[in-house]
Short mmCIF file of C-alpha atoms and ligand atoms in Angstrom, two decimals:
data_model
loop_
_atom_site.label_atom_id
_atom_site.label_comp_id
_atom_site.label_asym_id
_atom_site.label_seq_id
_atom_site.Cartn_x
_atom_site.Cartn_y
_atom_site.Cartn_z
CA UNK A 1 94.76 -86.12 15.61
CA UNK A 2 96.25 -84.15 18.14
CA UNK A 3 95.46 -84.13 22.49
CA UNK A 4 96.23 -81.21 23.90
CA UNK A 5 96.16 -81.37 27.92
CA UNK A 6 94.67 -77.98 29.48
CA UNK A 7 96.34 -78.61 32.63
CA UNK A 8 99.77 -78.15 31.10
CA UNK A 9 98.95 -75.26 28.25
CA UNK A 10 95.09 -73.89 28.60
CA UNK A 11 96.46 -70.87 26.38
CA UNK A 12 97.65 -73.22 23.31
CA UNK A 13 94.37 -75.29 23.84
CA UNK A 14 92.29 -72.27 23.31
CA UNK A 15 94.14 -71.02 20.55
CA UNK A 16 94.48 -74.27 18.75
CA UNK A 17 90.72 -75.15 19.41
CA UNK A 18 89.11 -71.96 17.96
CA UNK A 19 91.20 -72.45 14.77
CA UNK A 20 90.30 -75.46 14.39
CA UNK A 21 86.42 -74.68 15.08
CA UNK A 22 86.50 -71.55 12.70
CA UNK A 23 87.61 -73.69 10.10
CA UNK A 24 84.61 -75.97 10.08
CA UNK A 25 86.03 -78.78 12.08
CA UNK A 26 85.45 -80.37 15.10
CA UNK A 27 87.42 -80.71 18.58
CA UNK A 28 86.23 -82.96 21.40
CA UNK A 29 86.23 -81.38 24.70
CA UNK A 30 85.74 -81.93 28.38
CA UNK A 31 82.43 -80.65 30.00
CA UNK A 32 81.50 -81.48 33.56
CA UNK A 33 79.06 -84.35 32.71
CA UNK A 34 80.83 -86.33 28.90
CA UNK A 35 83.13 -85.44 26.56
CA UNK A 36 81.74 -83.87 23.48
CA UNK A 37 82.26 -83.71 20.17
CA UNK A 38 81.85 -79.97 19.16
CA UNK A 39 81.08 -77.82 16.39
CA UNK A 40 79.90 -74.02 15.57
CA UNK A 41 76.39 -74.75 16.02
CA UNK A 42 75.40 -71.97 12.80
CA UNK A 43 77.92 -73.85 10.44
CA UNK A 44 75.47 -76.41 8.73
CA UNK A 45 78.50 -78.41 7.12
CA UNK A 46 80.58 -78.66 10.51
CA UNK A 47 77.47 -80.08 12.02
CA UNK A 48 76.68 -82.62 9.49
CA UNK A 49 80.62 -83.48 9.67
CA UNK A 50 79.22 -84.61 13.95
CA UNK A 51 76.44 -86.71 12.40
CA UNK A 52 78.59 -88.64 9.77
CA UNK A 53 81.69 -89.11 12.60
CA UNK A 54 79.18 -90.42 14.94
CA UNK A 55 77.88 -92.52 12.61
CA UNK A 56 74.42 -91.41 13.30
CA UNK A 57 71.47 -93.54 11.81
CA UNK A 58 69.43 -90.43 11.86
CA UNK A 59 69.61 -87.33 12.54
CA UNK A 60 68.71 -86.68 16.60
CA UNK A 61 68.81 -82.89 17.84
CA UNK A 62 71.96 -82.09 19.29
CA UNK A 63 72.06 -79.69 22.55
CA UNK A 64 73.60 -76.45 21.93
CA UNK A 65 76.17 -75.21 24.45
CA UNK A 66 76.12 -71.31 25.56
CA UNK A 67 78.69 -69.70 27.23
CA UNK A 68 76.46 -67.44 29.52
CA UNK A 69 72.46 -67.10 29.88
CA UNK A 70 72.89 -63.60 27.81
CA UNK A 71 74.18 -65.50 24.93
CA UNK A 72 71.74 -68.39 25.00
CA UNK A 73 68.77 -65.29 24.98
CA UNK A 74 69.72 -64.60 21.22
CA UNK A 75 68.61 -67.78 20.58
CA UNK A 76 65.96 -69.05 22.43
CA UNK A 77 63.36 -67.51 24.83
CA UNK A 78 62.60 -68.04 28.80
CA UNK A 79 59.84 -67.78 30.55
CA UNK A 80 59.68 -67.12 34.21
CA UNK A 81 60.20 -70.84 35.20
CA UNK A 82 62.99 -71.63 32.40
CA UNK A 83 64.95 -67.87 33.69
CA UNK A 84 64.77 -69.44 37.33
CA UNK A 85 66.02 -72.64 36.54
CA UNK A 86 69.02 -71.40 34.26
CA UNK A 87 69.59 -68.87 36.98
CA UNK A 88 70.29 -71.88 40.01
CA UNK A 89 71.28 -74.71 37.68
CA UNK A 90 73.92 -72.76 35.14
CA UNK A 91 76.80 -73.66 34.87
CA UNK A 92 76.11 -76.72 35.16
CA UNK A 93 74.60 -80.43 34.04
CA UNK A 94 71.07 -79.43 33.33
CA UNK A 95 69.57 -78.54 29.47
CA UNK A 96 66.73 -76.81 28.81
CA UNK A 97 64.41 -77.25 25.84
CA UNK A 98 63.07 -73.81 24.76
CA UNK A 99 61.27 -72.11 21.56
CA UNK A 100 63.54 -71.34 19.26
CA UNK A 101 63.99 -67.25 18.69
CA UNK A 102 62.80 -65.96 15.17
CA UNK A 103 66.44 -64.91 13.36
CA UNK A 104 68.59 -67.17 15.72
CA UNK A 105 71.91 -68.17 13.76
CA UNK A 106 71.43 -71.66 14.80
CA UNK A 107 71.77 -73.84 11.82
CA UNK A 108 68.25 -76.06 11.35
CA UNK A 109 70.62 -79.37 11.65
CA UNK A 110 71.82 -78.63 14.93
CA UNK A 111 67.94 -79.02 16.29
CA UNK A 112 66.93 -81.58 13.41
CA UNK A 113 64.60 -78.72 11.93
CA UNK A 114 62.61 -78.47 15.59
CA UNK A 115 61.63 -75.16 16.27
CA UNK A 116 62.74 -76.02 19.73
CA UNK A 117 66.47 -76.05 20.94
CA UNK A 118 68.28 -77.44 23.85
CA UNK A 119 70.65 -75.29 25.36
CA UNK A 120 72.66 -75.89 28.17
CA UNK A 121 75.74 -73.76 29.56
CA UNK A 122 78.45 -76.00 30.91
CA UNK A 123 81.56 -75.58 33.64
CA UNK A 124 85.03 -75.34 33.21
CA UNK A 125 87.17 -74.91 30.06
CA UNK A 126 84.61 -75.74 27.83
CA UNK A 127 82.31 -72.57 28.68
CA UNK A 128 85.64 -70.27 28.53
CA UNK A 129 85.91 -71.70 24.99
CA UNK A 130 82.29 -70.82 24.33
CA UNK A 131 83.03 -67.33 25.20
CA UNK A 132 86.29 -67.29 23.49
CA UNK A 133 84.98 -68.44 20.56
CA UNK A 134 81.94 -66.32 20.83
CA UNK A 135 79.54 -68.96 19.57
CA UNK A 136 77.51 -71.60 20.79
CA UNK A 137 79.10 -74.89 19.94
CA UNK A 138 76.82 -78.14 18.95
CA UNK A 139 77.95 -80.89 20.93
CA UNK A 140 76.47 -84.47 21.40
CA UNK A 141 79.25 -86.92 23.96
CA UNK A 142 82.16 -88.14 21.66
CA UNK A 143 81.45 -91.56 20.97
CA UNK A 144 80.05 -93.58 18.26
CA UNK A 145 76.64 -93.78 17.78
CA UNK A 146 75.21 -96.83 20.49
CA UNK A 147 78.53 -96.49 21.82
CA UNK A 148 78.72 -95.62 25.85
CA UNK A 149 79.56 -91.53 26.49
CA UNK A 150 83.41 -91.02 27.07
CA UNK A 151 84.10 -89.75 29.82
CA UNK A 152 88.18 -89.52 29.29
CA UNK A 153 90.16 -87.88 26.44
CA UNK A 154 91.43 -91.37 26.19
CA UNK A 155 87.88 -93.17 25.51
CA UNK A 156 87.63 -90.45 22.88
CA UNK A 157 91.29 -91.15 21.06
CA UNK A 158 90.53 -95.00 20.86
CA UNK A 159 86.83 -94.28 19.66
CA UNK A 160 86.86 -90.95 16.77
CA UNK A 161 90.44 -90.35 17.46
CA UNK A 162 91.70 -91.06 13.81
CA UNK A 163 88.41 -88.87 12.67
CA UNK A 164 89.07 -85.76 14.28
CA UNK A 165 91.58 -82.92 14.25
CA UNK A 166 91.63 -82.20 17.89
CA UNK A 167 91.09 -83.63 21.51
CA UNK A 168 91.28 -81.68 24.50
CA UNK A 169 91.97 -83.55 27.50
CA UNK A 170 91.18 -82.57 31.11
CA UNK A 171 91.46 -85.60 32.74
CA UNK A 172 88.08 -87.80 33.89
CA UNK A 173 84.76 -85.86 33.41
CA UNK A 174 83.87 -84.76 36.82
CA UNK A 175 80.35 -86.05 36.96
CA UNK A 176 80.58 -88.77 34.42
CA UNK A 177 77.12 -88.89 33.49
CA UNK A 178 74.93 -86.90 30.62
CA UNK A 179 73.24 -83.52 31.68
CA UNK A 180 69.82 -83.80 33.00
CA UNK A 181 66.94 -82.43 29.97
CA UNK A 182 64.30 -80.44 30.81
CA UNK A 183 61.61 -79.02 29.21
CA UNK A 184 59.16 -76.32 30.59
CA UNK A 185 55.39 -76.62 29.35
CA UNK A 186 52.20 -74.87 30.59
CA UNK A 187 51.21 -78.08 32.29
CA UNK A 188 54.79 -77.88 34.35
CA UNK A 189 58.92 -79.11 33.83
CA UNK A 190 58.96 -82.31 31.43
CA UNK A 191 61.63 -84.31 32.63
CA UNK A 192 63.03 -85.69 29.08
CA UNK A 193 66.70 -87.51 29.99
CA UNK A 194 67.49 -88.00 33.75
CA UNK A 195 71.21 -86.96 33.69
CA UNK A 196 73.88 -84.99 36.36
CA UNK A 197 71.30 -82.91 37.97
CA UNK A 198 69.10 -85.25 40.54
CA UNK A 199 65.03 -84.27 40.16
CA UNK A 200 64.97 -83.62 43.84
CA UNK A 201 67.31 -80.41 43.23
CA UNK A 202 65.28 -79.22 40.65
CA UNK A 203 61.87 -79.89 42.81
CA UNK A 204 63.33 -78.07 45.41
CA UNK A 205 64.01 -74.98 43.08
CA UNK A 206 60.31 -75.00 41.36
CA UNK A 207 58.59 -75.95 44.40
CA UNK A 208 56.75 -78.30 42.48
CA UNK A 209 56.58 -81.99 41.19
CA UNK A 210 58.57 -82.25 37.98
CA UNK A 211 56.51 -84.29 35.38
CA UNK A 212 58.31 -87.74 33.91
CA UNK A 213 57.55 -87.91 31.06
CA UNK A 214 59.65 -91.96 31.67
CA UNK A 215 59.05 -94.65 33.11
CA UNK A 216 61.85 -95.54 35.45
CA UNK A 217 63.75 -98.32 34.08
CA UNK A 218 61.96 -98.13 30.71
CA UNK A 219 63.90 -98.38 27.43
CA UNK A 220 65.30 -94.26 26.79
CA UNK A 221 63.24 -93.01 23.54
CA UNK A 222 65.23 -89.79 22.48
CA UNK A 223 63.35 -86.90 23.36
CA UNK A 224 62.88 -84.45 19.98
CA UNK A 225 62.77 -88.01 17.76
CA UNK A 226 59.05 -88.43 18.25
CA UNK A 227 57.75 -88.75 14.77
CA UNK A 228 55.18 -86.15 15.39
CA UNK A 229 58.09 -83.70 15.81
CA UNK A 230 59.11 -84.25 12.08
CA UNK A 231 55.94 -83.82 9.50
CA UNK A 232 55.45 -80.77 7.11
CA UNK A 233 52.07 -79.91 6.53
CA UNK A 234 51.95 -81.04 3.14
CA UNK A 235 52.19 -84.54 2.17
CA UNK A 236 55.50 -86.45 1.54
CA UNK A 237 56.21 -88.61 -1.67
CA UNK A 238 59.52 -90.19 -1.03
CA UNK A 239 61.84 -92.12 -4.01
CA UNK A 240 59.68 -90.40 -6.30
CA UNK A 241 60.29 -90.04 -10.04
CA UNK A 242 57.35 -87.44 -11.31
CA UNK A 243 55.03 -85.20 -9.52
CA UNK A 244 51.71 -83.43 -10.02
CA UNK A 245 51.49 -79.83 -11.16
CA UNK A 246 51.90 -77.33 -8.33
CA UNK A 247 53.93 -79.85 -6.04
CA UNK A 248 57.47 -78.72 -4.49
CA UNK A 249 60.53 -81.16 -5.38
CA UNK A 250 63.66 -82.16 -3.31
CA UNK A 251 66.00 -83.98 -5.60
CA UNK A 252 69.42 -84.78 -5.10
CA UNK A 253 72.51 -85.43 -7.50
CA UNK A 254 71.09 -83.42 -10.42
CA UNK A 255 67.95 -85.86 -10.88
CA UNK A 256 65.06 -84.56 -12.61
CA UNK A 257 61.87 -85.50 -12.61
CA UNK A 258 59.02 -86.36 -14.81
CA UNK A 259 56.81 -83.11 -15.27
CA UNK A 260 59.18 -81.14 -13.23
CA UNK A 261 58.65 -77.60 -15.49
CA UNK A 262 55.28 -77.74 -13.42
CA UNK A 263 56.53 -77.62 -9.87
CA UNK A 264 55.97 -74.96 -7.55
CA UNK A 265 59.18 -74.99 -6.52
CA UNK A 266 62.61 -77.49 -7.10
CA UNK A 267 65.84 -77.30 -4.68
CA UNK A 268 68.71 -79.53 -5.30
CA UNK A 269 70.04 -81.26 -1.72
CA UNK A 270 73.21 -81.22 -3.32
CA UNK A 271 74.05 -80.72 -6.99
CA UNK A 272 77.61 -83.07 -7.00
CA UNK A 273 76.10 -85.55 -4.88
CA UNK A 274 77.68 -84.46 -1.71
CA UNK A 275 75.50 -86.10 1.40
CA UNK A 276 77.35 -83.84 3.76
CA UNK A 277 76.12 -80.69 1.87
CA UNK A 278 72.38 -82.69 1.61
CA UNK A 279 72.17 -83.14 4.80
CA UNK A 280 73.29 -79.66 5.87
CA UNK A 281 70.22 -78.41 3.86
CA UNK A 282 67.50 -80.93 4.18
CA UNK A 283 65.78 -78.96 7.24
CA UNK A 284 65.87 -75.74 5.28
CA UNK A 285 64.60 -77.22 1.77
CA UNK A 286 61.97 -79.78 3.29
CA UNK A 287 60.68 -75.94 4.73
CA UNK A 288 61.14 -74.10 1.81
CA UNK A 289 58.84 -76.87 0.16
CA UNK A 290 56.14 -77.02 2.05
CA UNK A 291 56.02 -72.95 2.55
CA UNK A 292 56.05 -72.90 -1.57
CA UNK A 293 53.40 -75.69 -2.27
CA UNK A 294 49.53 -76.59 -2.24
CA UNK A 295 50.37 -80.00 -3.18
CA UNK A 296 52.92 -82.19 -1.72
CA UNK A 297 56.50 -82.06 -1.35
CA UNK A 298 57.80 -84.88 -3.85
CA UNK A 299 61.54 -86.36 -3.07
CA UNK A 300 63.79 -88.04 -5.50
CA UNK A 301 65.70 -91.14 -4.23
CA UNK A 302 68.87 -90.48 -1.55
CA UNK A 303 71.49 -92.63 -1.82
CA UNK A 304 71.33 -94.64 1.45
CA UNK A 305 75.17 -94.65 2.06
CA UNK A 306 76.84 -92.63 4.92
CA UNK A 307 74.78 -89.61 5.94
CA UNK A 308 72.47 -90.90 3.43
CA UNK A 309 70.70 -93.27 6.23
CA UNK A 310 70.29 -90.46 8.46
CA UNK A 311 68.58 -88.39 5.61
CA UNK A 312 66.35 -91.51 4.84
CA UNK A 313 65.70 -91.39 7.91
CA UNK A 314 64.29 -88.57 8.28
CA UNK A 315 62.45 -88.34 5.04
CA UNK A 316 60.53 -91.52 5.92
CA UNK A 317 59.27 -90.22 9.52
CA UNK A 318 58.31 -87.30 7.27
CA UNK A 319 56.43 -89.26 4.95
CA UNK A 320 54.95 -91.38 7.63
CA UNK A 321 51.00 -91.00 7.83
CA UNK A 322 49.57 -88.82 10.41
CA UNK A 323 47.08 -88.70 12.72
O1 LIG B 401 75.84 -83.85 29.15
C1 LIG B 401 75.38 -83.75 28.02
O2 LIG B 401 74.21 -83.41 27.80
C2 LIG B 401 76.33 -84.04 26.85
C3 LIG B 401 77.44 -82.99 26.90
C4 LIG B 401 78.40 -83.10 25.75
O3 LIG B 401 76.88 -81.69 26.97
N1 LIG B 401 75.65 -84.03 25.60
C5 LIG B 401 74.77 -85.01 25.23
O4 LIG B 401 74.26 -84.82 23.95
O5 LIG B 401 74.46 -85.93 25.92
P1 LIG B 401 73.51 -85.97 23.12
O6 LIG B 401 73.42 -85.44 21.72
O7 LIG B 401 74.17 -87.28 23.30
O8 LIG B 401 72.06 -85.97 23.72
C6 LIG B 401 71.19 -84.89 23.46
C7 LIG B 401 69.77 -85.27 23.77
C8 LIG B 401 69.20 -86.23 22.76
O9 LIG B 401 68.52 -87.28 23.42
C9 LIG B 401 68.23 -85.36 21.98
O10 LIG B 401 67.15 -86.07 21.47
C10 LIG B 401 67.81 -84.32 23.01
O11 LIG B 401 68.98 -84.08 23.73
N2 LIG B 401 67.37 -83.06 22.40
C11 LIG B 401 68.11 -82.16 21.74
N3 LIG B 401 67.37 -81.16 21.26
C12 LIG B 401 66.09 -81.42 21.62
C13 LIG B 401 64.84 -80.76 21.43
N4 LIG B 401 64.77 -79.63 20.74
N5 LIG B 401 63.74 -81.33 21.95
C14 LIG B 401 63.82 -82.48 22.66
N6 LIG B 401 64.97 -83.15 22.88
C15 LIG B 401 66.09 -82.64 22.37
MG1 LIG B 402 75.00 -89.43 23.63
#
C-alpha cells in the first residue's frame, strides 16, 4: 500500500490514482464528508473487489460519484425538483436517488441490480479525479463493513490498508460525517440517510417539508436493501439440484442440474468458481433469467465463503415470498 499526500504532490496523486483505477483496482480517497473506497463504477470486477475488501455481508447499493451534473445526466435522469437540488447542493454532501438511464455504463453491482442509482458529485480533489479520470467512481466510506466511516487517511491505513494499492491522504475530512440521501418521489423529497447537508437547507431550497421516511433516533435500515427492492418476477428456487421444463438456471462452478437440456435458459455465475466474477454477474444473470423464462429461475448452491455470503444474500431476499 502506498499514501500519497495531495498537499505535497496533487500531480503524482492524480497520475498514480487513475493508473491504478484503470487497472481495476481501488484507491481510497478524501471527499468532503468520509473517505471512500473507490472504483470505476462500469467495471463489474473492480466493484465486487469493494464488496469483498469491505467485507460486505450483502451486497448494499453503493453511491456513484460524478464529476459534474453533465456527467451524472448520462446516467440517470432529473426532474425539475432533482435539477434544482443538484443545482444549489453540488458540489457537495448531498446524494440523490434517481431512475437509472436506459444504456447507462453503470455496472448492475454498483446499484445492487436497482434500476435506481445514487449519485452524488463531491468537493475537492476527489471530483478533479472524477473528471480526470472521466468516469464516475463507486465509492462506499473506507472502512470495514460495521466499522465507523474514516474520516483520516490514517483510519483508512490501519483498517484496509494492507488490502489496497493506494491511499490518498488530504488530511481530516472536512465535514466528517456521510452525505445526506435524498430521494425525489411524486408525493415529495424522501429523506433516506440524514448526513452533511442539514434538512432545514434543503427545506429552504424546495420550499417544502421534506418527507422522513426515519424515525429520529430509530435503528438506520439501509435505504435500497428493502427486500421489495430485490424480487424478479418469476419465482426463485435457491440450492436447487433439478428444475422443471421451461425454467431459467443460475449455476455456479460448472454444476449441472437434473433435467437441465429442458431449461429455457442456463448462465454459469462463474465457470472456475471465482465468487468475485459471480458476483460481478449475478444482477445481470438473475435478469437475463427471469426475461428468458415462464417458469422460475432455479439456482444451484453458492458456496457461502467470502463474497459468497453477500451473493446468498441476495439470492435469499430474492427467493423470499412476496406480497
Ligand atoms: O458521504 C458519503 O455518502 C460517502 C462518501 C464516500 O461519498 N459514501 C457513503 O457510501 O456513505 P455508503 O456506501 O457507505 O452508503 C451509501 C448508502 C447506503 O445506505 C445505500 O443503501 C444507499 O446509499 N443507496 C445507494 N444506492 C441506493 C439506491 N439506488 N436507492 C436507495 N438507497 C441507495
Ligand atoms: Mg458506510
Amino acid at each position: 500500500m502506498a499514501v500519497l499526500s495531495i498537499s505535497s504532490d496533487a500531480k503524482l496523486a492524480m497520475a498514480e490514482a487513475c493508473e491504478v483505477l484503470a487497472n481495476g483496482d481501488l484507491v481510497a480517497l478524501p471527499t468532503e464528508t468520509v473517505y471512500g473506497l473507490a472504483a470505476d463504477a462500469s467495471n463489474g470486477l473492480a466493484v465486487a473487489r469493494i464488496f469483498e475488501i469491505k467485507g460486505r455481508p450483502s451486497f448494499n447499493p453503493l453511491i456513484c460519484h460524478m464529476s459534474s451534473i453533465t456527467m451524472a445526466s448520462h446516467h440517470v435522469t432529473f426532474d425539475a425538483v432533482a435539477m434544482q437540488l443538484a443545482q444549489a447542493f453540488w458540489p457537495g454532501p448531498m446524494t440523490l436517488v434517481l431512475p437509472k438511464r436506459e444504456g447507462t455504463t453503470i455496472h448492475p453491482l454498483t446499484s445492487a441490480g436497482l434500476d435506481t442509482l445514487a449519485v452524488r458529485v463531491p468537493s475537492g480533489f476527489s471530483r478533479q479525479l472524477i473528471a480526470t479520470f472521466n468516469r464516475p467512481l463507486a465509492a462506499p466510506s473506507a472502512n470495514t463493513s460495521g466499522k465507523i466511516s474514516a474520516t483520516t487517511a490514517r483510519h483508512v491505513a490501519l483498517d484496509l490498508g494492507e488490502k489496497i494499492p493506494l491511499i490518498l491522504d488530504a488530511g481530516p475530512a472536512a465535514i466528517g460525517l456521510e452525505s445526506t440521501i435524498l430521494k425525489p418521489t411524486p408525493q415529495g423529497v424522501e429523506l433516506l440517510r440524514p448526513g452533511g447537508l442539514s434538512a432545514e437547507d434543503v427545506e429552504t431550497v424546495l420550499g417544502a417539508p421534506i418527507i422522513r421516511k426515519q424515525q429520529p433516533g430509530a435503528a438506520i435500515e439501509a435505504p435500497g436493501m428493502m427486500r421489495s427492492h430485490y424480487a424478479p418476477g418469476a419465482p426463485v428456487h435457491i440450492n436447487a439440484s433439478r428444475i422443471c421444463a421451461g425454467d431459467a438456471i443460475i449455476t455456479f462452478g460448472g454444476q449441472t442440474l437434473d433435467n437441465e437440456e429442458r431449461a429455457a435458459i442456463r448462465v454459469d455465475l462463474s465457470e472456475d468458481g471465482n465468487l468475485t466474477e459471480a458476483a460481478s454477474n449475478l444482477f445481470d444473470f438473475l435478469k437475463a433469467a427471469d426475461d428468458a423464462t415462464n417458469g422460475a429461475i432455479c439456482v444451484a448452491p453458492v458456496p457461502a465463503n467470502g463474497l459468497g455470503e453477500a451473493i446468498n444474500d441476495r439470492l435469499v431476499r430474492a427467493a423470499a415470498p412476496r406480497h
